[in-house]
Each structure stands twice: as structure tokens, then as C-alpha cells.
CSV table of C-alpha atoms in Angstrom, one decimal:
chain,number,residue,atom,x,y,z
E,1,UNK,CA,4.8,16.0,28.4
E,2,UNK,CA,2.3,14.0,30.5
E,3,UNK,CA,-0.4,15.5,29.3
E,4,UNK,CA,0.9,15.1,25.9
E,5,UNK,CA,1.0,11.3,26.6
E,6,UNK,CA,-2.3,10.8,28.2
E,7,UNK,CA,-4.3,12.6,25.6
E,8,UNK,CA,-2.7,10.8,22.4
E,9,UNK,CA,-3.3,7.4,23.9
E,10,UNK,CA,-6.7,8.4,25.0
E,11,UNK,CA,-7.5,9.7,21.4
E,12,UNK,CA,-5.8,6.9,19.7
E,13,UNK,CA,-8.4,4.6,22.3
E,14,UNK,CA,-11.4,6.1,21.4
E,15,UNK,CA,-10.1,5.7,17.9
E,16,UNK,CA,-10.2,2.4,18.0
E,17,UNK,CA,-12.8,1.6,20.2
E,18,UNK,CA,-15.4,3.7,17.4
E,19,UNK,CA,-13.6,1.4,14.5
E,20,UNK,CA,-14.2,-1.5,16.6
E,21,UNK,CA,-18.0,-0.7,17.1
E,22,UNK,CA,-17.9,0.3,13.5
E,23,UNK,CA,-16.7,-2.6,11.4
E,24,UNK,CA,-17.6,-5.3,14.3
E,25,UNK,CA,-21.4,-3.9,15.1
E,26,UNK,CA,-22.8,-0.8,13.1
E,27,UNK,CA,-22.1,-1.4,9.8
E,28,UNK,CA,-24.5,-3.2,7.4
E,29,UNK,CA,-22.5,-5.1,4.6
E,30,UNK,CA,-26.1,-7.0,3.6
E,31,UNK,CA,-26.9,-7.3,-0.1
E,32,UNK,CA,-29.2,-4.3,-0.9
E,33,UNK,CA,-32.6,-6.4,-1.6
E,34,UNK,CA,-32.6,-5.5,-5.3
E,35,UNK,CA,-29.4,-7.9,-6.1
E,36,UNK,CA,-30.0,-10.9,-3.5
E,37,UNK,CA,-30.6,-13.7,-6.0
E,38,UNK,CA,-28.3,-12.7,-8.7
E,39,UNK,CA,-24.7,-13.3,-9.5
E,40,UNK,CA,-23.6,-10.7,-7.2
E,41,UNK,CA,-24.8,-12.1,-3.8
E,42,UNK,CA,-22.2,-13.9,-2.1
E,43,UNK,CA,-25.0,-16.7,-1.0
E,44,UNK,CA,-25.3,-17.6,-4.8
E,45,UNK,CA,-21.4,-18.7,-4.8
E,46,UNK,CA,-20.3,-19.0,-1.4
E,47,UNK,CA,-21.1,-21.6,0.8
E,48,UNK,CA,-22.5,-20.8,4.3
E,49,UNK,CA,-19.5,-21.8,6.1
E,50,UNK,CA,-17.5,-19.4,3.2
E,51,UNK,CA,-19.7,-16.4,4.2
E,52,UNK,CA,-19.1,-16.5,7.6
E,53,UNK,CA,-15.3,-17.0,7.7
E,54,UNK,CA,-15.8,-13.9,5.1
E,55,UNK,CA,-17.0,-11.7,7.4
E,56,UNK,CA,-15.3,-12.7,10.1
E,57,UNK,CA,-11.6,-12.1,8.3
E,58,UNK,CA,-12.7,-9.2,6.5
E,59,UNK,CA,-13.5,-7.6,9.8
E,60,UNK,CA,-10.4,-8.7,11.6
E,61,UNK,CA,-8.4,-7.4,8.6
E,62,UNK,CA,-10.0,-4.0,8.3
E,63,UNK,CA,-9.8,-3.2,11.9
E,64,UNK,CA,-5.6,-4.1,11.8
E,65,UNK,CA,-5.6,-1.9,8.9
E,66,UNK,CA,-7.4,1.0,11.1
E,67,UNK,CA,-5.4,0.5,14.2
E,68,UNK,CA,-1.9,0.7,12.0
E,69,UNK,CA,-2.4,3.8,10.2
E,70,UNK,CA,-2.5,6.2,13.5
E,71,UNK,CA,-0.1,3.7,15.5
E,72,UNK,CA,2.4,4.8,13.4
E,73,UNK,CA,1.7,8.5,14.1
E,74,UNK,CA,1.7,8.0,18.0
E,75,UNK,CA,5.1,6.4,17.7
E,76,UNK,CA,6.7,9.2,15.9
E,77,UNK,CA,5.1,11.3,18.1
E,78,UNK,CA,5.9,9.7,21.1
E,79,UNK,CA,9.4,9.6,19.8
E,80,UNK,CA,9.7,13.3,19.9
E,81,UNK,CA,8.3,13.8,23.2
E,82,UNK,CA,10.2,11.6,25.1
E,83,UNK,CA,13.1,13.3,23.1
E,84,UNK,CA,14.4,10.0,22.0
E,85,UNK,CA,15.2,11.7,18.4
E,86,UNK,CA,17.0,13.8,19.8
E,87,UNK,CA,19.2,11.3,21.5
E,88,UNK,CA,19.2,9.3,18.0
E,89,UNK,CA,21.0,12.5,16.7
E,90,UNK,CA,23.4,13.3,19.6
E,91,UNK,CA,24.2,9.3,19.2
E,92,UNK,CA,25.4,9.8,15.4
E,93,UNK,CA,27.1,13.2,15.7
E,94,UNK,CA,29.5,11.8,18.7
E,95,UNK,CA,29.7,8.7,16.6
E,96,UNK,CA,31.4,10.5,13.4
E,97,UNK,CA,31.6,14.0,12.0
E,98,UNK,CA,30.6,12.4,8.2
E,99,UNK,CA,27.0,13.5,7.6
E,100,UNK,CA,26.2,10.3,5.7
E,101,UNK,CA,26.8,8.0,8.3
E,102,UNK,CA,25.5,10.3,10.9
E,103,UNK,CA,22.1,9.6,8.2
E,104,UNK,CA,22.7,6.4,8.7
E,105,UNK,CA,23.0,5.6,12.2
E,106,UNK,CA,20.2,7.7,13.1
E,107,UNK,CA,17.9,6.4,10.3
E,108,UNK,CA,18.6,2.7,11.8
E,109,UNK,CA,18.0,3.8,15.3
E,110,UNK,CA,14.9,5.4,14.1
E,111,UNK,CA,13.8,2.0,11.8
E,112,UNK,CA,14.9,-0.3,13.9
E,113,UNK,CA,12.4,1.1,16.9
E,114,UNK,CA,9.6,1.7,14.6
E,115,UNK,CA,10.1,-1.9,13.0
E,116,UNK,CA,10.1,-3.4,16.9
E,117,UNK,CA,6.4,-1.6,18.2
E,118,UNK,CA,5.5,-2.4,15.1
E,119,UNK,CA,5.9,-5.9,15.0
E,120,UNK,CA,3.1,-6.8,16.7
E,121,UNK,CA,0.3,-5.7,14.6
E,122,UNK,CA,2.2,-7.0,12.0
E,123,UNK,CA,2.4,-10.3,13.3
E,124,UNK,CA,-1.5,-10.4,14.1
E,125,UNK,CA,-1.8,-9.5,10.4
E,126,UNK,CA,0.6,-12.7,9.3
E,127,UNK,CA,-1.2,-14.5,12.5
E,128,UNK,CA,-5.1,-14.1,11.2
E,129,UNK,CA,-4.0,-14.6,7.3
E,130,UNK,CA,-2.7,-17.8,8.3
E,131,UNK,CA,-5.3,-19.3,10.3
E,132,UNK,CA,-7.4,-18.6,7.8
E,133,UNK,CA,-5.9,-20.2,5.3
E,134,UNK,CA,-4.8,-17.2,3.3
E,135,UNK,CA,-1.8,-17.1,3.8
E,136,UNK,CA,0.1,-20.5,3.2
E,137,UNK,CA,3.8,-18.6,4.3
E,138,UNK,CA,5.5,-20.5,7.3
E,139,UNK,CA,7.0,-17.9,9.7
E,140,UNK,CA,10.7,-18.3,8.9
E,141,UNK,CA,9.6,-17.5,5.2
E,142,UNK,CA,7.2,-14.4,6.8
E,143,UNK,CA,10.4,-13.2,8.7
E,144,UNK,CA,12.4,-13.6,6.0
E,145,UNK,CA,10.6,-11.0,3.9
E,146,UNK,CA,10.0,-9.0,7.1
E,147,UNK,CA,13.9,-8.5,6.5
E,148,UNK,CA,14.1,-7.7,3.2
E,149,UNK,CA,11.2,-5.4,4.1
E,150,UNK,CA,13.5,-3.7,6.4
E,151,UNK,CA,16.9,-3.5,4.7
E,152,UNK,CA,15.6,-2.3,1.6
E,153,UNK,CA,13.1,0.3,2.9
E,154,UNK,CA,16.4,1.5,5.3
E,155,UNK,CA,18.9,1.6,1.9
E,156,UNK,CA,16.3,3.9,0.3
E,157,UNK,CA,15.7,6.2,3.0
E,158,UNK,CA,19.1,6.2,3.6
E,159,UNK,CA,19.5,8.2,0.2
E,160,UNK,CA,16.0,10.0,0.4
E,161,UNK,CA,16.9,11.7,4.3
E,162,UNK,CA,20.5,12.3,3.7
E,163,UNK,CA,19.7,14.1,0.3
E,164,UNK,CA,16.4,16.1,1.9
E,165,UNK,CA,18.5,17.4,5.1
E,166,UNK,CA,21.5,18.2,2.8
E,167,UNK,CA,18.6,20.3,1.0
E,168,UNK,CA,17.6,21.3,4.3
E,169,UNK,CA,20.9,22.4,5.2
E,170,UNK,CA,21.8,24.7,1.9
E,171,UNK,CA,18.4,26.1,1.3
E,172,UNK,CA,16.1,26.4,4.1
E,173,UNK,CA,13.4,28.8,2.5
E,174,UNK,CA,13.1,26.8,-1.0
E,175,UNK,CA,14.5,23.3,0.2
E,176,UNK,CA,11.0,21.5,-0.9
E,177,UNK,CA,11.1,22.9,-4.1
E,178,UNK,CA,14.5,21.4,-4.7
E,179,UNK,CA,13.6,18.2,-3.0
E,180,UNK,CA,10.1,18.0,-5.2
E,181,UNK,CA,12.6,18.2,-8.8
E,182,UNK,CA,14.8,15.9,-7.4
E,183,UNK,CA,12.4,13.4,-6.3
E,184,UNK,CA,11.1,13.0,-10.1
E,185,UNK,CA,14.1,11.0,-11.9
E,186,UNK,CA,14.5,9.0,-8.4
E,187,UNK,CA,10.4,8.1,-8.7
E,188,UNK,CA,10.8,6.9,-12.5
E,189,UNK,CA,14.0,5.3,-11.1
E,190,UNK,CA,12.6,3.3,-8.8
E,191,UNK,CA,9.6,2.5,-10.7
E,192,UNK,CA,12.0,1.5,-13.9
E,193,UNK,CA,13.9,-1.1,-11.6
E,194,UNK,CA,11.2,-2.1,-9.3
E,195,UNK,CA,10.2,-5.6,-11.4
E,196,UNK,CA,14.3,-6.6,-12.5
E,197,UNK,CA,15.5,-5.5,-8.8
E,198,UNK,CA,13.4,-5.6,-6.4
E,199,UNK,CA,10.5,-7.9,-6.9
E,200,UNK,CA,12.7,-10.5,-7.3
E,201,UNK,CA,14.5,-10.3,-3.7
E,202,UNK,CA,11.1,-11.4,-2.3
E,203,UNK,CA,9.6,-14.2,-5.4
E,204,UNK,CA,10.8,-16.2,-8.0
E,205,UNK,CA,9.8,-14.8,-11.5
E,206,UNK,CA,10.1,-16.8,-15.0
E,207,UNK,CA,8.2,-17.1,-18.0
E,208,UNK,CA,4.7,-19.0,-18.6
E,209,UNK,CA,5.3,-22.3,-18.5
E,210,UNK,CA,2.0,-23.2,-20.3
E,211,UNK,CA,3.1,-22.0,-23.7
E,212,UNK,CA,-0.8,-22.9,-25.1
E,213,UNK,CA,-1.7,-20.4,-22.6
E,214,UNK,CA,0.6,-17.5,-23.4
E,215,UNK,CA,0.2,-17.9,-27.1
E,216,UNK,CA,-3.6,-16.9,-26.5
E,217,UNK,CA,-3.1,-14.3,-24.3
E,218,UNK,CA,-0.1,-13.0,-26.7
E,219,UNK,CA,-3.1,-12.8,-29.3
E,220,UNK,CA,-4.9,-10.8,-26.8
E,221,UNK,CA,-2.1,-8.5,-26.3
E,222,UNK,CA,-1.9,-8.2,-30.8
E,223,UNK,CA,-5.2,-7.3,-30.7
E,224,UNK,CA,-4.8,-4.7,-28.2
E,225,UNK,CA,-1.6,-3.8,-29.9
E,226,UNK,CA,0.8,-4.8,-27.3
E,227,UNK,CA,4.1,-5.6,-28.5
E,228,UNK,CA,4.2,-8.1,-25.9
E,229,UNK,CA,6.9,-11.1,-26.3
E,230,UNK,CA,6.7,-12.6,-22.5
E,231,UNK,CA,4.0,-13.1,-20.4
E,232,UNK,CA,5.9,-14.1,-16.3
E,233,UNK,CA,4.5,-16.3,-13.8
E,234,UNK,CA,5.4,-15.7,-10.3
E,235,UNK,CA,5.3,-18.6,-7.3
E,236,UNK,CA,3.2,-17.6,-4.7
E,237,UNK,CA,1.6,-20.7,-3.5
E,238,UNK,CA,4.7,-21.1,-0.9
E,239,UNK,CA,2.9,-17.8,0.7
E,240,UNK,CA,-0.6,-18.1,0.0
E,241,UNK,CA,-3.7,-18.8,-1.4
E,242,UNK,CA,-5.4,-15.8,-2.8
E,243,UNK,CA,-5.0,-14.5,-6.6
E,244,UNK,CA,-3.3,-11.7,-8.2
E,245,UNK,CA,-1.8,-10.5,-11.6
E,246,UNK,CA,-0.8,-7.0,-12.2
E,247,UNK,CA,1.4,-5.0,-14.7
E,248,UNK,CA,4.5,-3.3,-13.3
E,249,UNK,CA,7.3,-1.3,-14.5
E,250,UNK,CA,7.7,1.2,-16.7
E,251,UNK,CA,8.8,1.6,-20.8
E,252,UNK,CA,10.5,-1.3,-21.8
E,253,UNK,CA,10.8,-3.1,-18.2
E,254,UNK,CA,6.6,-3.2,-17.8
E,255,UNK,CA,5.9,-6.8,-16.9
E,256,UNK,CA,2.3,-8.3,-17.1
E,257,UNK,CA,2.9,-11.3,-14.5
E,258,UNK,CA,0.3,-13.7,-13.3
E,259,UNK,CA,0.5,-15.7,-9.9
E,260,UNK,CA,0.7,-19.7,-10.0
E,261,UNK,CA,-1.9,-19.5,-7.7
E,262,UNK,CA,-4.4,-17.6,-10.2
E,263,UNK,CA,-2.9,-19.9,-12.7
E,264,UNK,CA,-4.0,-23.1,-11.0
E,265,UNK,CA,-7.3,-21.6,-9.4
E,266,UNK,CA,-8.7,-20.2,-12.5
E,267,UNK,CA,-10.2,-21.6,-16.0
E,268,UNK,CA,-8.4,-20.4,-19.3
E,269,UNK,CA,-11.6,-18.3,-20.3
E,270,UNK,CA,-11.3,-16.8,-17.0
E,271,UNK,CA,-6.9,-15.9,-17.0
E,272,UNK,CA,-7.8,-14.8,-20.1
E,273,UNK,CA,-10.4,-11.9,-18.9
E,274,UNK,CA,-8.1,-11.3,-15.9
E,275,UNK,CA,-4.7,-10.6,-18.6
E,276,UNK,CA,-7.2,-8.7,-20.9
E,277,UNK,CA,-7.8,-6.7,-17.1
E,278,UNK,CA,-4.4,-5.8,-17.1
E,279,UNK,CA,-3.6,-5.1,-20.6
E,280,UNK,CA,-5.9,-2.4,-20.3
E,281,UNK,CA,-3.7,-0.5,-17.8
E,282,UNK,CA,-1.1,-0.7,-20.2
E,283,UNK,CA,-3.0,0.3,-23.3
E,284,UNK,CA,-4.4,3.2,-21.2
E,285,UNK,CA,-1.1,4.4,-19.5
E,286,UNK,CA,-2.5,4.4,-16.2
E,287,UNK,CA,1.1,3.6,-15.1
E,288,UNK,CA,2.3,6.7,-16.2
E,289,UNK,CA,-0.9,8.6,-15.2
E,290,UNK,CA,-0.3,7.2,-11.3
E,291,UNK,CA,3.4,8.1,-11.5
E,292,UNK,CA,2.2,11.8,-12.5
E,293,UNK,CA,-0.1,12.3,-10.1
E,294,UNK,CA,2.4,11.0,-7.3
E,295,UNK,CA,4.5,13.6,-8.5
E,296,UNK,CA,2.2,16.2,-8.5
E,297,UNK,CA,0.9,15.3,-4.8
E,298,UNK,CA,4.1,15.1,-3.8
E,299,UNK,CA,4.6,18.9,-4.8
E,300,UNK,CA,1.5,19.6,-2.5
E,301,UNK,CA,2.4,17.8,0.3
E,302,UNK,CA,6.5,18.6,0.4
E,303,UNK,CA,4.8,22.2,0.7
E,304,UNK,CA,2.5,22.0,3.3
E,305,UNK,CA,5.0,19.9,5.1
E,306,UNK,CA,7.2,23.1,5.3
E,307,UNK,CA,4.8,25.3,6.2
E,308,UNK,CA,3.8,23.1,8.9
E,309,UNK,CA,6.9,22.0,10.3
E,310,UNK,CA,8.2,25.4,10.8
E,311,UNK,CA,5.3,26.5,12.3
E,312,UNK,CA,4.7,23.6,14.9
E,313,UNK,CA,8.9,24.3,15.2
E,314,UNK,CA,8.4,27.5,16.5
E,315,UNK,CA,5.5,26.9,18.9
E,316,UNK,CA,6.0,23.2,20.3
E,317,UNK,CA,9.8,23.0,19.3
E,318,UNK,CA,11.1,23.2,22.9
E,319,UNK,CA,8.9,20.0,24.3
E,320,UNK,CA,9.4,18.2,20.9
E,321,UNK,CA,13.3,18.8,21.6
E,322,UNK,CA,13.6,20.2,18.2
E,323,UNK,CA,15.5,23.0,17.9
E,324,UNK,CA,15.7,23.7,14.1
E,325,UNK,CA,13.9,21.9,10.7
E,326,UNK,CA,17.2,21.1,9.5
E,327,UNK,CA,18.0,19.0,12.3
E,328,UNK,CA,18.2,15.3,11.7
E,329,UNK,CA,16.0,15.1,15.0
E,330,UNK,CA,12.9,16.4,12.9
E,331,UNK,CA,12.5,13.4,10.9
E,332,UNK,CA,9.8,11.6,12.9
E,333,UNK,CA,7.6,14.7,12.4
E,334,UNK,CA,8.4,15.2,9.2
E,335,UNK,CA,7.1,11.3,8.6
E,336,UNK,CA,3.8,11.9,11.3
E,337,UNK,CA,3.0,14.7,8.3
E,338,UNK,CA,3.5,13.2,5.3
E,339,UNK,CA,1.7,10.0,6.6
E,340,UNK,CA,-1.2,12.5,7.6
E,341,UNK,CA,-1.3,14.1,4.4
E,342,UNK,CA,-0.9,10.8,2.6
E,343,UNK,CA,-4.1,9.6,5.0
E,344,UNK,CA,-5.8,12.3,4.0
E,345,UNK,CA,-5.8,12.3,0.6
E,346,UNK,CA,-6.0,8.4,0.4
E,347,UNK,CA,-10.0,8.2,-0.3
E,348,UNK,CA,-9.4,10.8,-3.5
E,349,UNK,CA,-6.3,8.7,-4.5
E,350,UNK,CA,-8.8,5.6,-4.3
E,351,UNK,CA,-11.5,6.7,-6.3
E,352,UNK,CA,-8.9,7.8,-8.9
E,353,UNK,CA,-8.1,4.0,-9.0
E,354,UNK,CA,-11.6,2.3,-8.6
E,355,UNK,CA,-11.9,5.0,-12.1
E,356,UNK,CA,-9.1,3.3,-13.5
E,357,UNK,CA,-9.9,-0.2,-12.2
E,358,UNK,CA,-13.8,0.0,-13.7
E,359,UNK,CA,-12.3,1.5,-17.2
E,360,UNK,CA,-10.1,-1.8,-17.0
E,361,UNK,CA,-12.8,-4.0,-16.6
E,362,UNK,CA,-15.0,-2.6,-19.4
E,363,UNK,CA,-12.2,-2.5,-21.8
E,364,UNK,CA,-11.5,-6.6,-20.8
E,365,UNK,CA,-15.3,-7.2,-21.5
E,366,UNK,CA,-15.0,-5.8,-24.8
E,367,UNK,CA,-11.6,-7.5,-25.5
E,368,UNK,CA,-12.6,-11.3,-24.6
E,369,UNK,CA,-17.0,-10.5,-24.8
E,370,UNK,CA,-17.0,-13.2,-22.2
E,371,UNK,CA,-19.4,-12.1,-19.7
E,372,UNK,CA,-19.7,-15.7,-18.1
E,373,UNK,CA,-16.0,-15.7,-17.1
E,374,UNK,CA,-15.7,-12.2,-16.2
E,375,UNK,CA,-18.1,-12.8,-13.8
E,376,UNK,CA,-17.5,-16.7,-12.5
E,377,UNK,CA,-13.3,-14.5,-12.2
E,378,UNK,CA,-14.4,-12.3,-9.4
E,379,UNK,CA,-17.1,-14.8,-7.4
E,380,UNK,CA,-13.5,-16.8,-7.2
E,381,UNK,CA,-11.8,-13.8,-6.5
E,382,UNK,CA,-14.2,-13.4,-3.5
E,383,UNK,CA,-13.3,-17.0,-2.3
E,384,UNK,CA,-9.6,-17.2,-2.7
E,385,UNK,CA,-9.5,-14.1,-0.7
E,386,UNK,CA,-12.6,-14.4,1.9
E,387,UNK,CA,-13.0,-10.6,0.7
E,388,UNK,CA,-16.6,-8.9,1.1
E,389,UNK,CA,-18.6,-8.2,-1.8
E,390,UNK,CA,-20.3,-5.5,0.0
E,391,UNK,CA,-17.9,-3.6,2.4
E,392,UNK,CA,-18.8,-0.5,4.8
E,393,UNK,CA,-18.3,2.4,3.5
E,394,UNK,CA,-15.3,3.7,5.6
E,395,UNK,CA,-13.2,0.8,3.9
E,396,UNK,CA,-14.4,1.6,1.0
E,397,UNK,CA,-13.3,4.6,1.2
E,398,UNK,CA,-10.1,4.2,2.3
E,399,UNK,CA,-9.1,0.8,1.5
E,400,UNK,CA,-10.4,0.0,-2.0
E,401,UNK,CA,-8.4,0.9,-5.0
E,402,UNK,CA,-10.6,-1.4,-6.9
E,403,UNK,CA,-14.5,-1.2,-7.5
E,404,UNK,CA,-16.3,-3.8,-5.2
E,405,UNK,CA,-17.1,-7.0,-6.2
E,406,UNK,CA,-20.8,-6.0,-6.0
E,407,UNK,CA,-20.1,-3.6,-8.5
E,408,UNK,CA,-18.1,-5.2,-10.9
E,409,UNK,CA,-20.0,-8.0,-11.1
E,410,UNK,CA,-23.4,-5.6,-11.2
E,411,UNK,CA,-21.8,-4.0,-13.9
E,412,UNK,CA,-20.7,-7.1,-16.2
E,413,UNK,CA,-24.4,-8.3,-15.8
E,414,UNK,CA,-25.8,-5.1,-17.1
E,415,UNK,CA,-23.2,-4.5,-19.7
E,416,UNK,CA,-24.2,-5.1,-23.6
């Protein structure tokens, strides 16, 4: 078990030393030569004091992002060792013989830990946003959503591990299979109530207030043939500074909502380009093309998860103090894989995007033939978040599910 220890905090240490050399020292985020002058190079829009606290948060931000990602794993793994799953489980089955509430008590011993060694990279994130004036969110209001995070992620899993163990439980050879089928109606589910239920725990959503506005971009949505009747505004200047709008929601609950922020930051020409942005994802289903592809990796990964699990079961099992898969004590490696796998296949599941993202962006130009405000949308996009225009390519990689701003605005200027 020692050795255990030593060894994953060692790896995880030279993990983050390397991403520390990386995204602080070796990598080059310079404008390649052939752009510096044009609309593209951040010194053309930004001023110098702009460019620096770019870099400076993009860097910060990054490197939180790295650390988190394999912090979880070393927790869930750390959890198993030290056989503190284990005593999560004996804890619920002395507690009550119900299965459900066993689920439960576990799955908030379990959450409640996790959320607690957590909490400070978390923080650091809220921290950093904050003092550079990203974030505008006092703490209490931080907090606040900090516990909405964690009650609603805890009711779902509540469902999601009672119903997979249960699985577990009945049919131990095919339980992923079953699992897999039954985790298609609850995706659409919760992608069907995710703007009317749960959105609205965390912001306030109503419709456009500028009715000039929404008439114009309800003309955009004709011409696209959108039978759109609402366009929503959410406020998020309580919580910060930088700009959003995004579609959401499936069938007849899809939303296309804008942030006040973008509202009050932006020129109509340019609202307009960023709502013909998003009525592009609708016209081209890439709603329902993300929810299939989530189903379909979720095949893949429920059965390597199996095979794995069993196999690291029967070789390790003893100083993981797991005795069987379908023991509620296996959870935290069950998570350590799927977060692996879902790692893994993150830089595939971002190109898919950046696809989607670019065919969004080329369907707006043609929609408004506004190349001025396309362009003028993300060099204020680039302020409002302090984002970098030309990011390493590791965070590329596995951070952007959007094109850079490099090229998208490369691509607007060559676009006829």
C-alpha cells in the first residue's frame, strides 16, 4: 500500500511539474509571422496591458485545468487503497438493509469527500477568475452554486449507482449491456429538462427585453426556417464578465439564450452574427448528433469498463479491498475508469466540435454576410474573456471545443 501511495503522488508530481514547464515556459503561443499585422493578432485589438493579463490568466487557467483532471483519479484511487470504500459500504449496510438508502449513504460519504479535497482547486479556480476580473460572483453567490452543484449531481447519481449495481447484482456477465439501453431515455431525459429544470436553479431566464432586437434576430431565425417564437436572456453579470449564448435542449424545449453580458458588451450587427452562430447548431442538428455520439461512446466505454474492472478485480482486488464488481465499494474505480476513458477520448470528442463549431461559423457568415462584425465578435470575445488567440497545442487539444480565435478570425478574412 505504501508503495502504492508513494508512486501515485510521485507520478501525479512529475505530472504537474511537466504541465507547469509546459504552459509556463516551453510553449510558444506567438503569432506565426505570416498573420502579425492583421485582424487576428491580439496586438492589433488588445492593449499591452490586455495581452499580458491574457497570458498570464490563460496560463493560470490551463494549468488548474491539468492538475484537476488526474487529482480526481488519485483520490478515487487513494480511496480504495486506504480501504475507505470499503468502510463507506460496511457504514450503509449496518445503517439499513434497504438497498436504496444503502446507495445513498455511501454515494454521500463518497461526494461529500471528493467535494472536500476538491475544494481547493476549485476555489483557486473562483480565486484567479475573480482577481482578474472575470468573474464578478461574490463568494456567498460562488458557494451557493457550489451547492446546487453538489445536491443535484448527488440526486442524479443517486438514481444512476443504485440502478447500475441493481444491474450489477441481477446480471453480472451482460450488466453493461442493460445499463448502456437504459441509459438512452435517461440521456434524452435529462437533456429534454435540462433548460426548464435545471438551468434555472443556478440563473434567472426570461425573454428579450429589447423587442427591436428579437424581432431581427426572429427574421434571422425565418430565414433559416426556424420556427422560433422566443429568443431568452439570462443574467449573468451578477457572476461575471465574459460572454456566452448557446442553444440547449432538445425538440420542443431547445432554447437559443443570450447572456445580458453579451447583450450589453456587443453591437447589434455583432448579437446578430453570434444568434446566426447558434441557429446554425439547430438547423444542422448537432444537438442531436452530440447526444448520439454520447450514446454511442457510452456503449464503448460501459464495455471496456467491464472488462477492466474484472480484471484489475481479480489481480489487485485484495489491496483495493474489493471483493466483488457488484459491490457498492467498486464505485470509485469504476469512476477512475470512466474519467480515464472519458480523458482519453476527449481530444477526438474536441475536434468533432471545433468541426461543428467552424461549420457554425461559416453558415453565420453566409446568414448575416457581415464579415466586419463577425470578426470585431471574437477580438471582443478575446477581451471579455482574456482568452489566447493562439493556445499550445496540448490545450488545444484537450481543452478547445471551439476553433481558436486565430482561426476563426483567419478564416472570416479569407472567406468570399
Amino acid at each position: 500500500m505504501k508503495k502504492v501511495v508513494r508512486w501515485t503522488l510521485l507520478l501525479y508530481a512529475v505530472y504537474a511539474l511537466f504541465f507547469a514547464f509546459y504552459l509556463f515556459s516551453w510553449a510558444d503561443v506567438s503569432i506565426p509571422s505570416e498573420y502579425k499585422g492583421t485582424s487576428a493578432d491580439p496586438a492589433m485589438f488588445l492593449t499591452k496591458r490586455e495581452l499580458l493579463l491574457s497570458e498570464q490568466f490563460s496560463q493560470i487557467k490551463n494549468f488548474l485545468f491539468f492538475l484537476s483532471i488526474p487529482y480526481e483519479w488519485v483520490i478515487y484511487l487513494l480511496v480504495l487503497v486506504f480501504g475507505l470504500s470499503a468502510k463507506f459500504q460496511q457504514w450503509a449496510e449496518q445503517t439499513t438493509k434497504w438497498r436504496f438508502v444503502q446507495t445513498s449513504i455511501y454515494l454521500f460519504c463518497l461526494s461529500l469527500l471528493a467535494t472536500v479535497l476538491t475544494f481547493p482547486l476549485s476555489y483557486a479556480g473562483y480565486y484567479f477568475s475573480k482577481a482578474y476580473h472575470i468573474s464578478t460572483q461574490t463568494f456567498s453567490s460562488w458557494m451557493r452554486d457550489e451547492i446546487i452543484d453538489f445536491w443535484v449531481n448527488y440526486a442524479i447519481m443517486i438514481v444512476i449507482v443504485y440502478v447500475l449495481y441493481t444491474l450489477m447484482r441481477k446480471y453480472e456477465k451482460r450488466w453493461w449491456v442493460y445499463a448502456w439501453l437504459l441509459s438512452i431515455p435517461f440521456t434524452i431525459f435529462l437533456t429534454f429538462i435540462q433548460p426548464i429544470v435545471i438551468d434555472p436553479l443556478y440563473n434567472d431566464f426570461y425573454p428579450l427585453k429589447n423587442k427591436q432586437l428579437e424581432d431581427k434576430i426572429l427574421e434571422l431565425a425565418k430565414e433559416a426556417n426556424i420556427p422560433a417564437n422566443h429568443v431568452f436572456e439570462v443574467d449573468m453579470s451578477e457572476k461575471t464578465n465574459a460572454l456566452n449564448a448557446y442553444v440547449t435542449g432538445i425538440g420542443g424545449n431547445s432554447r437559443i439564450v443570450l447572456w445580458d453580458t453579451t447583450l450589453q458588451q456587443l453591437g447589434e450587427d455583432e448579437i446578430l452574427f453570434i444568434m446566426a452562430h447558434e441557429m446554425a447548431h439547430y438547423v444542422m442538428k448537432h444537438i442531436y448528433w452530440g447526444v448520439g455520439g454520447y450514446i454511442v461512446l457510452t456503449l464503448i466505454g460501459l464495455y471496456i469498463t467491464n472488462h477492466w474492472m474484472k480484471r484489475i478485480i481479480a489481480r489487485w482486488g485484495d489491496w483495493l479491498h474489493i471483493r466483488k464488481l457488484n459491490e457498492m465499494s467498486s464505485l470509485p474505480l469504476f469512476l477512475l475508469l470512466i474519467s480515464l476513458l472519458s480523458f482519453a477520448v476527449s481530444p477526438a470528442m474536441n475536434a468533432a466540435s471545433r468541426y461543428e463549431e467552424h461549420a457554425a461559423d461559416r453558415y453565420a457568415i453566409e446568414l448575416t454576410e457581415n464579415k466586419e462584425a463577425a470578426v470585431s465578435t471574437f477580438q471582443e470575445l478575446t477581451r471579455s474573456s482574456l482568452s489566447q488567440v493562439h493556445p499550445p497545442y496540448l490545450v488545444k487539444l484537450f481543452r478547445y471545443s471551439h476553433p481558436t480565435i486565430l482561426e476563426r478570425i483567419i478564416f472570416l478574412e479569407r472567406y468570399e
